[in-house]
PDB file of C-alpha atoms in Angstrom:
ATOM      1  CA  MET U   1     -30.175 -60.044   6.361  1.00 40.00           C
ATOM      2  CA  ALA U   2     -30.951 -56.751   8.035  1.00 39.00           C
ATOM      3  CA  ARG U   3     -30.994 -53.603   5.932  1.00 41.00           C
ATOM      4  CA  PRO U   4     -28.056 -51.186   6.546  1.00 39.00           C
ATOM      5  CA  ASP U   5     -30.345 -48.383   7.698  1.00 39.00           C
ATOM      6  CA  THR U   6     -32.044 -50.751  10.151  1.00 37.00           C
ATOM      7  CA  VAL U   7     -28.705 -51.791  11.635  1.00 34.00           C
ATOM      8  CA  LYS U   8     -27.635 -48.168  11.889  1.00 37.00           C
ATOM      9  CA  ALA U   9     -30.826 -47.206  13.719  1.00 39.00           C
ATOM     10  CA  ALA U  10     -30.307 -50.013  16.221  1.00 39.00           C
ATOM     11  CA  LEU U  11     -26.810 -48.881  17.177  1.00 38.00           C
ATOM     12  CA  PRO U  12     -26.527 -47.055  20.513  1.00 41.00           C
ATOM     13  CA  PRO U  13     -25.413 -43.411  20.430  1.00 45.00           C
ATOM     14  CA  LEU U  14     -21.687 -42.811  20.781  1.00 41.00           C
ATOM     15  CA  ASP U  15     -22.159 -39.880  23.137  1.00 50.00           C
ATOM     16  CA  ASN U  16     -24.898 -38.120  25.087  1.00 66.00           C
ATOM     17  CA  ILE U  17     -25.057 -34.961  22.974  1.00 72.00           C
ATOM     18  CA  PHE U  18     -28.579 -34.106  21.801  1.00 69.00           C
ATOM     19  CA  SER U  19     -29.422 -31.830  18.875  1.00 67.00           C
ATOM     20  CA  TYR U  20     -32.558 -29.710  18.495  1.00 64.00           C
ATOM     21  CA  GLU U  21     -33.534 -27.426  15.642  1.00 59.00           C
ATOM     22  CA  THR U  22     -35.364 -24.216  16.524  1.00 54.00           C
ATOM     23  CA  PRO U  23     -38.222 -22.854  14.373  1.00 50.00           C
ATOM     24  CA  GLU U  24     -35.675 -20.388  12.947  1.00 44.00           C
ATOM     25  CA  GLY U  25     -33.594 -23.316  11.687  1.00 49.00           C
ATOM     26  CA  VAL U  26     -30.815 -22.880  14.264  1.00 54.00           C
ATOM     27  CA  GLU U  27     -29.422 -26.186  15.517  1.00 59.00           C
ATOM     28  CA  LEU U  28     -28.749 -26.426  19.252  1.00 67.00           C
ATOM     29  CA  ARG U  29     -26.346 -29.056  20.549  1.00 75.00           C
ATOM     30  CA  LEU U  30     -26.942 -29.889  24.201  1.00 83.00           C
ATOM     31  CA  GLU U  31     -24.432 -31.899  26.230  1.00 87.00           C
ATOM     32  CA  PRO U  32     -25.928 -32.993  29.575  1.00 92.00           C
ATOM     33  CA  ALA U  33     -23.627 -32.727  32.583  1.00 92.00           C
ATOM     34  CA  GLY U  34     -22.835 -35.836  34.609  1.00 90.00           C
ATOM     35  CA  PRO U  35     -23.102 -36.473  38.359  1.00 92.00           C
ATOM     36  CA  MET U  36     -19.469 -35.560  39.120  1.00 93.00           C
ATOM     37  CA  VAL U  37     -19.486 -32.012  37.769  1.00 94.00           C
ATOM     38  CA  ARG U  38     -23.019 -31.426  39.090  1.00 94.00           C
ATOM     39  CA  GLY U  39     -21.879 -32.610  42.509  1.00 92.00           C
ATOM     40  CA  LEU U  40     -18.981 -30.141  42.450  1.00 95.00           C
ATOM     41  CA  ALA U  41     -21.398 -27.367  41.479  1.00 95.00           C
ATOM     42  CA  TRP U  42     -23.664 -28.363  44.384  1.00 94.00           C
ATOM     43  CA  LEU U  43     -20.716 -28.243  46.814  1.00 95.00           C
ATOM     44  CA  THR U  44     -19.782 -24.794  45.498  1.00 96.00           C
ATOM     45  CA  ASP U  45     -23.318 -23.539  46.068  1.00 96.00           C
ATOM     46  CA  LEU U  46     -23.352 -25.172  49.514  1.00 94.00           C
ATOM     47  CA  SER U  47     -20.187 -23.261  50.429  1.00 95.00           C
ATOM     48  CA  ILE U  48     -21.780 -19.990  49.301  1.00 95.00           C
ATOM     49  CA  ARG U  49     -24.945 -20.673  51.276  1.00 95.00           C
ATOM     50  CA  SER U  50     -22.926 -21.700  54.336  1.00 95.00           C
ATOM     51  CA  LEU U  51     -21.119 -18.368  54.304  1.00 95.00           C
ATOM     52  CA  ALA U  52     -24.487 -16.607  54.113  1.00 94.00           C
ATOM     53  CA  TYR U  53     -25.780 -18.699  57.035  1.00 94.00           C
ATOM     54  CA  LEU U  54     -22.705 -17.841  59.098  1.00 94.00           C
ATOM     55  CA  PHE U  55     -23.082 -14.135  58.398  1.00 94.00           C
ATOM     56  CA  LEU U  56     -26.784 -14.188  59.296  1.00 92.00           C
ATOM     57  CA  ALA U  57     -26.120 -16.185  62.470  1.00 91.00           C
ATOM     58  CA  VAL U  58     -23.510 -13.707  63.676  1.00 90.00           C
ATOM     59  CA  THR U  59     -25.776 -10.782  62.766  1.00 90.00           C
ATOM     60  CA  LEU U  60     -29.202 -11.961  63.947  1.00 89.00           C
ATOM     61  CA  LEU U  61     -28.692 -14.319  66.874  1.00 82.00           C
ATOM     62  CA  TRP U  62     -27.622 -11.396  69.043  1.00 85.00           C
ATOM     63  CA  TRP U  63     -31.230 -10.148  68.922  1.00 87.00           C
ATOM     64  CA  GLY U  64     -32.622 -12.878  71.116  1.00 83.00           C
ATOM     65  CA  GLY U  65     -35.884 -14.580  70.214  1.00 86.00           C
ATOM     66  CA  VAL U  66     -36.727 -12.161  67.394  1.00 88.00           C
ATOM     67  CA  GLY U  67     -33.301 -12.632  65.853  1.00 87.00           C
ATOM     68  CA  LYS U  68     -33.607 -16.407  66.086  1.00 90.00           C
ATOM     69  CA  GLY U  69     -36.967 -16.318  64.312  1.00 90.00           C
ATOM     70  CA  LEU U  70     -35.563 -14.090  61.556  1.00 92.00           C
ATOM     71  CA  PHE U  71     -32.578 -16.400  61.209  1.00 92.00           C
ATOM     72  CA  LEU U  72     -34.770 -19.467  60.769  1.00 92.00           C
ATOM     73  CA  LEU U  73     -36.916 -17.618  58.214  1.00 93.00           C
ATOM     74  CA  ALA U  74     -33.823 -16.519  56.288  1.00 92.00           C
ATOM     75  CA  LEU U  75     -32.460 -20.062  56.489  1.00 92.00           C
ATOM     76  CA  PHE U  76     -35.621 -21.447  54.884  1.00 92.00           C
ATOM     77  CA  CYS U  77     -35.719 -18.798  52.149  1.00 93.00           C
ATOM     78  CA  ILE U  78     -32.067 -19.192  51.186  1.00 93.00           C
ATOM     79  CA  GLU U  79     -32.185 -22.990  51.198  1.00 92.00           C
ATOM     80  CA  TRP U  80     -35.230 -23.199  48.926  1.00 91.00           C
ATOM     81  CA  LEU U  81     -35.265 -19.956  46.934  1.00 93.00           C
ATOM     82  CA  TYR U  82     -31.524 -19.576  46.251  1.00 95.00           C
ATOM     83  CA  PRO U  83     -31.491 -22.069  43.322  1.00 95.00           C
ATOM     84  CA  VAL U  84     -34.915 -21.007  42.038  1.00 95.00           C
ATOM     85  CA  PHE U  85     -33.927 -17.325  41.931  1.00 95.00           C
ATOM     86  CA  PHE U  86     -30.608 -17.790  40.131  1.00 95.00           C
ATOM     87  CA  GLU U  87     -31.781 -20.482  37.716  1.00 95.00           C
ATOM     88  CA  ALA U  88     -34.911 -18.579  36.665  1.00 93.00           C
ATOM     89  CA  LEU U  89     -33.067 -15.281  36.159  1.00 92.00           C
ATOM     90  CA  THR U  90     -29.701 -16.386  34.797  1.00 92.00           C
ATOM     91  CA  GLY U  91     -30.119 -20.083  33.977  1.00 92.00           C
ATOM     92  CA  ALA U  92     -27.603 -21.227  36.582  1.00 95.00           C
ATOM     93  CA  THR U  93     -26.700 -20.902  40.238  1.00 96.00           C
ATOM     94  CA  PRO U  94     -23.254 -19.405  40.981  1.00 96.00           C
ATOM     95  CA  GLY U  95     -21.897 -22.911  41.524  1.00 95.00           C
ATOM     96  CA  LYS U  96     -23.199 -24.153  38.176  1.00 95.00           C
ATOM     97  CA  ARG U  97     -21.946 -21.048  36.397  1.00 94.00           C
ATOM     98  CA  PHE U  98     -18.503 -21.485  37.966  1.00 95.00           C
ATOM     99  CA  LEU U  99     -18.368 -25.053  36.618  1.00 94.00           C
ATOM    100  CA  GLY U 100     -19.623 -23.990  33.177  1.00 93.00           C
ATOM    101  CA  LEU U 101     -23.145 -25.415  33.520  1.00 95.00           C
ATOM    102  CA  GLU U 102     -26.643 -24.084  32.947  1.00 95.00           C
ATOM    103  CA  VAL U 103     -30.221 -25.339  33.250  1.00 95.00           C
ATOM    104  CA  VAL U 104     -32.423 -25.298  30.150  1.00 90.00           C
ATOM    105  CA  ARG U 105     -35.676 -26.818  28.963  1.00 89.00           C
ATOM    106  CA  GLU U 106     -35.420 -30.167  27.190  1.00 87.00           C
ATOM    107  CA  ASN U 107     -35.813 -28.423  23.824  1.00 80.00           C
ATOM    108  CA  GLY U 108     -32.974 -26.011  24.614  1.00 80.00           C
ATOM    109  CA  ALA U 109     -35.247 -23.076  25.508  1.00 80.00           C
ATOM    110  CA  PRO U 110     -34.357 -20.901  28.527  1.00 85.00           C
ATOM    111  CA  LEU U 111     -35.661 -21.987  31.913  1.00 89.00           C
ATOM    112  CA  ASP U 112     -38.721 -20.163  33.271  1.00 89.00           C
ATOM    113  CA  TRP U 113     -39.896 -19.593  36.848  1.00 92.00           C
ATOM    114  CA  THR U 114     -42.275 -22.566  36.784  1.00 92.00           C
ATOM    115  CA  GLY U 115     -39.591 -24.983  35.668  1.00 92.00           C
ATOM    116  CA  ALA U 116     -37.059 -23.617  38.165  1.00 94.00           C
ATOM    117  CA  PHE U 117     -39.514 -23.891  41.037  1.00 94.00           C
ATOM    118  CA  LEU U 118     -40.659 -27.402  40.137  1.00 94.00           C
ATOM    119  CA  ARG U 119     -37.196 -28.921  39.629  1.00 94.00           C
ATOM    120  CA  ASN U 120     -35.999 -27.518  42.958  1.00 94.00           C
ATOM    121  CA  LEU U 121     -39.159 -28.428  44.850  1.00 92.00           C
ATOM    122  CA  LEU U 122     -38.405 -32.095  44.173  1.00 90.00           C
ATOM    123  CA  ARG U 123     -34.889 -31.852  45.602  1.00 89.00           C
ATOM    124  CA  ALA U 124     -36.400 -33.305  48.786  1.00 86.00           C
ATOM    125  CA  ALA U 125     -37.354 -36.467  46.887  1.00 88.00           C
ATOM    126  CA  ASP U 126     -33.969 -36.670  45.165  1.00 85.00           C
ATOM    127  CA  PHE U 127     -32.249 -36.466  48.561  1.00 85.00           C
ATOM    128  CA  LEU U 128     -33.885 -39.708  49.778  1.00 85.00           C
ATOM    129  CA  PRO U 129     -32.888 -41.910  51.460  1.00 83.00           C
ATOM    130  CA  LEU U 130     -29.672 -40.029  52.205  1.00 80.00           C
ATOM    131  CA  PHE U 131     -27.225 -37.677  50.487  1.00 78.00           C
ATOM    132  CA  ASN U 132     -29.133 -37.436  47.175  1.00 81.00           C
ATOM    133  CA  ALA U 133     -28.916 -41.198  46.645  1.00 87.00           C
ATOM    134  CA  LEU U 134     -32.178 -41.417  44.685  1.00 90.00           C
ATOM    135  CA  GLY U 135     -31.271 -38.458  42.513  1.00 87.00           C
ATOM    136  CA  LEU U 136     -27.853 -39.951  41.779  1.00 89.00           C
ATOM    137  CA  LEU U 137     -29.365 -43.312  40.875  1.00 92.00           C
ATOM    138  CA  THR U 138     -31.888 -41.671  38.560  1.00 91.00           C
ATOM    139  CA  MET U 139     -29.161 -39.715  36.769  1.00 91.00           C
ATOM    140  CA  LEU U 140     -27.029 -42.830  36.286  1.00 91.00           C
ATOM    141  CA  VAL U 141     -29.840 -44.778  34.570  1.00 91.00           C
ATOM    142  CA  HIS U 142     -31.444 -41.911  32.617  1.00 89.00           C
ATOM    143  CA  PRO U 143     -30.142 -41.377  29.051  1.00 88.00           C
ATOM    144  CA  LYS U 144     -30.212 -37.590  29.526  1.00 89.00           C
ATOM    145  CA  LEU U 145     -28.721 -37.686  33.048  1.00 91.00           C
ATOM    146  CA  GLN U 146     -31.877 -36.213  34.581  1.00 93.00           C
ATOM    147  CA  ARG U 147     -32.798 -36.500  38.239  1.00 94.00           C
ATOM    148  CA  LEU U 148     -36.417 -36.679  39.405  1.00 93.00           C
ATOM    149  CA  GLY U 149     -36.756 -32.906  39.549  1.00 93.00           C
ATOM    150  CA  ASP U 150     -35.479 -32.561  35.986  1.00 95.00           C
ATOM    151  CA  ILE U 151     -37.850 -35.258  34.726  1.00 94.00           C
ATOM    152  CA  ALA U 152     -40.860 -33.587  36.356  1.00 93.00           C
ATOM    153  CA  ALA U 153     -39.922 -30.089  35.167  1.00 93.00           C
ATOM    154  CA  GLY U 154     -38.699 -31.161  31.726  1.00 93.00           C
ATOM    155  CA  THR U 155     -35.256 -29.637  32.251  1.00 94.00           C
ATOM    156  CA  LEU U 156     -31.634 -30.518  31.537  1.00 94.00           C
ATOM    157  CA  VAL U 157     -28.397 -29.478  33.203  1.00 95.00           C
ATOM    158  CA  VAL U 158     -25.995 -28.961  30.294  1.00 94.00           C
ATOM    159  CA  TYR U 159     -22.600 -27.477  29.585  1.00 92.00           C
ATOM    160  CA  ARG U 160     -22.799 -23.828  28.578  1.00 87.00           C
ATOM    161  CA  GLN U 161     -22.103 -23.210  24.910  1.00 73.00           C
ATOM    162  CA  GLU U 162     -20.137 -20.006  25.298  1.00 56.00           C
ATOM    163  CA  GLY U 163     -17.384 -21.478  23.196  1.00 42.00           C
ATOM    164  CA  LEU U 164     -19.587 -21.628  20.100  1.00 41.00           C
ATOM    165  CA  ALA U 165     -18.712 -19.161  17.401  1.00 40.00           C
ATOM    166  CA  GLN U 166     -20.917 -16.118  17.279  1.00 44.00           C
ATOM    167  CA  GLU U 167     -21.360 -14.148  14.068  1.00 52.00           C
ATOM    168  CA  ARG U 168     -23.484 -11.125  13.425  1.00 66.00           C
ATOM    169  CA  ILE U 169     -25.706 -10.503  10.457  1.00 70.00           C
ATOM    170  CA  PRO U 170     -25.455  -7.076   8.772  1.00 75.00           C
ATOM    171  CA  GLU U 171     -27.749  -4.450  10.244  1.00 76.00           C
ATOM    172  CA  HIS U 172     -30.686  -3.792   7.957  1.00 74.00           C
ATOM    173  CA  PRO U 173     -34.366  -2.899   8.446  1.00 80.00           C
ATOM    174  CA  PRO U 174     -36.252  -6.204   8.765  1.00 81.00           C
ATOM    175  CA  ALA U 175     -38.804  -7.232   6.167  1.00 78.00           C
ATOM    176  CA  PRO U 176     -41.136 -10.263   6.052  1.00 78.00           C
ATOM    177  CA  SER U 177     -40.758 -13.008   3.475  1.00 75.00           C
ATOM    178  CA  PRO U 178     -43.145 -12.953   0.509  1.00 74.00           C
ATOM    179  CA  ARG U 179     -43.944 -16.614   1.213  1.00 76.00           C
ATOM    180  CA  PRO U 180     -43.620 -19.065   4.139  1.00 79.00           C
ATOM    181  CA  LEU U 181     -40.078 -20.396   4.581  1.00 76.00           C
ATOM    182  CA  ALA U 182     -39.140 -23.925   5.575  1.00 77.00           C
ATOM    183  CA  PRO U 183     -36.652 -24.309   8.454  1.00 76.00           C
ATOM    184  CA  ALA U 184     -33.901 -25.315   6.010  1.00 74.00           C
ATOM    185  CA  GLU U 185     -34.531 -22.161   3.945  1.00 75.00           C
ATOM    186  CA  GLN U 186     -34.438 -20.001   7.067  1.00 78.00           C
ATOM    187  CA  ARG U 187     -31.131 -21.589   8.062  1.00 76.00           C
ATOM    188  CA  LEU U 188     -29.652 -20.910   4.617  1.00 76.00           C
ATOM    189  CA  ILE U 189     -30.700 -17.266   4.755  1.00 79.00           C
ATOM    190  CA  LEU U 190     -29.149 -16.811   8.202  1.00 78.00           C
ATOM    191  CA  ASP U 191     -25.952 -18.553   7.091  1.00 77.00           C
ATOM    192  CA  TYR U 192     -25.718 -16.299   4.063  1.00 77.00           C
ATOM    193  CA  CYS U 193     -26.281 -13.151   6.126  1.00 78.00           C
ATOM    194  CA  ALA U 194     -23.651 -14.172   8.692  1.00 77.00           C
ATOM    195  CA  ARG U 195     -21.019 -14.812   6.027  1.00 77.00           C
ATOM    196  CA  SER U 196     -21.846 -12.152   3.453  1.00 74.00           C
ATOM    197  CA  ALA U 197     -19.686  -9.557   5.246  1.00 71.00           C
ATOM    198  CA  GLN U 198     -16.646 -11.747   4.542  1.00 72.00           C
ATOM    199  CA  LEU U 199     -17.356 -11.874   0.798  1.00 74.00           C
ATOM    200  CA  PRO U 200     -16.536  -9.320  -1.910  1.00 79.00           C
ATOM    201  CA  PRO U 201     -19.629  -7.210  -2.688  1.00 78.00           C
ATOM    202  CA  GLN U 202     -19.912  -8.632  -6.215  1.00 79.00           C
ATOM    203  CA  ARG U 203     -19.752 -12.211  -4.926  1.00 78.00           C
ATOM    204  CA  ALA U 204     -22.332 -11.518  -2.186  1.00 75.00           C
ATOM    205  CA  ALA U 205     -24.737 -10.061  -4.761  1.00 77.00           C
ATOM    206  CA  GLU U 206     -24.118 -12.976  -7.135  1.00 75.00           C
ATOM    207  CA  LEU U 207     -24.948 -15.575  -4.461  1.00 75.00           C
ATOM    208  CA  ALA U 208     -28.062 -13.696  -3.341  1.00 73.00           C
ATOM    209  CA  ALA U 209     -29.332 -13.539  -6.912  1.00 75.00           C
ATOM    210  CA  LEU U 210     -29.440 -17.356  -7.008  1.00 75.00           C
ATOM    211  CA  VAL U 211     -32.786 -17.247  -5.186  1.00 71.00           C
ATOM    212  CA  PRO U 212     -34.850 -14.962  -7.472  1.00 67.00           C
ATOM    213  CA  ALA U 213     -38.108 -16.040  -5.813  1.00 64.00           C
ATOM    214  CA  LEU U 214     -37.008 -14.035  -2.761  1.00 69.00           C
ATOM    215  CA  THR U 215     -34.633 -11.421  -4.169  1.00 67.00           C
ATOM    216  CA  ARG U 216     -36.361  -9.747  -7.106  1.00 67.00           C
ATOM    217  CA  SER U 217     -34.615  -6.427  -6.617  1.00 66.00           C
ATOM    218  CA  LYS U 218     -31.560  -4.521  -7.806  1.00 70.00           C
ATOM    219  CA  ARG U 219     -29.799  -5.273  -4.491  1.00 78.00           C
ATOM    220  CA  PRO U 220     -30.573  -8.958  -3.786  1.00 77.00           C
ATOM    221  CA  GLU U 221     -28.092  -9.157  -0.909  1.00 77.00           C
ATOM    222  CA  GLN U 222     -29.954  -6.419   0.957  1.00 75.00           C
ATOM    223  CA  THR U 223     -33.209  -8.320   0.481  1.00 76.00           C
ATOM    224  CA  LEU U 224     -31.683 -11.351   2.198  1.00 75.00           C
ATOM    225  CA  TRP U 225     -30.292  -9.139   4.979  1.00 76.00           C
ATOM    226  CA  ALA U 226     -33.803  -7.821   5.562  1.00 80.00           C
ATOM    227  CA  LEU U 227     -35.205 -11.358   5.708  1.00 77.00           C
ATOM    228  CA  GLY U 228     -32.404 -12.455   8.040  1.00 76.00           C
ATOM    229  CA  ASN U 229     -33.076  -9.625  10.465  1.00 79.00           C
ATOM    230  CA  GLN U 230     -36.775 -10.457  10.360  1.00 78.00           C
ATOM    231  CA  LEU U 231     -36.139 -14.129  11.127  1.00 76.00           C
ATOM    232  CA  LEU U 232     -33.627 -13.573  13.900  1.00 70.00           C
ATOM    233  CA  ARG U 233     -34.671 -12.534  17.386  1.00 56.00           C
ATOM    234  CA  GLY U 234     -38.005 -11.087  16.373  1.00 56.00           C
ATOM    235  CA  GLY U 235     -36.542  -8.779  13.757  1.00 44.00           C
ATOM    236  CA  LYS U 236     -33.862  -7.073  15.881  1.00 44.00           C
ATOM    237  CA  PRO U 237     -31.221  -5.761  13.417  1.00 42.00           C
ATOM    238  CA  GLY U 238     -27.655  -6.885  13.865  1.00 43.00           C
ATOM    239  CA  ALA U 239     -28.375  -9.676  16.372  1.00 43.00           C
ATOM    240  CA  SER U 240     -25.814 -12.461  16.827  1.00 42.00           C
ATOM    241  CA  ILE U 241     -26.564 -16.074  15.962  1.00 42.00           C
ATOM    242  CA  PRO U 242     -24.954 -19.299  17.184  1.00 41.00           C
ATOM    243  CA  LEU U 243     -23.352 -21.364  14.431  1.00 39.00           C
TER     244      LEU U 243
END
């Protein structure tokens, strides 16, 4: 008879949401977007580009041969650099942003220029043999709904997490920890800092004093605030954290 944990491990996932824990102990939940919503985002971007093409055609084609050459150059740049530019700078093209999507690395990190360029360079392969058929097929069979460009660049198209609650830790000069902290300890410190403002001062001090190895001071809650600001966003005081 199979062990319960073995049976549990063999069960397929109930959804396609993936969780990653950052070095700071913050858990990211990524929900990949499916072909339908990505197709709508692509049509939205196509409409935006088509308007730009129409404007450029009306403006440049009056200039004869020079205007035609400039139009073809602009056509090439918009078609290939439009998604790279927006995804590298903002994480999403206007169409994706309108549909609530963004492009991230597989570990949840923001997309960089290299990843944006590579995933869009392979759009030509995804288009084969016609109308993105290969890209659609790849998404349908891939557990993370990635097309060829996403697989090569190590990227995911996911739903934006703007709806997640955002709390702020109290502003305090950052200070390093007296000893290395495990991810779980970092997470506990950030959780405490985010919620300490909602507690009575006596209760906040009482909870902070439960970790004397880190808070050997007359104001233990301030010690944890200093550690929290050091852990979060490179020590920027008062930064917000996703919970």
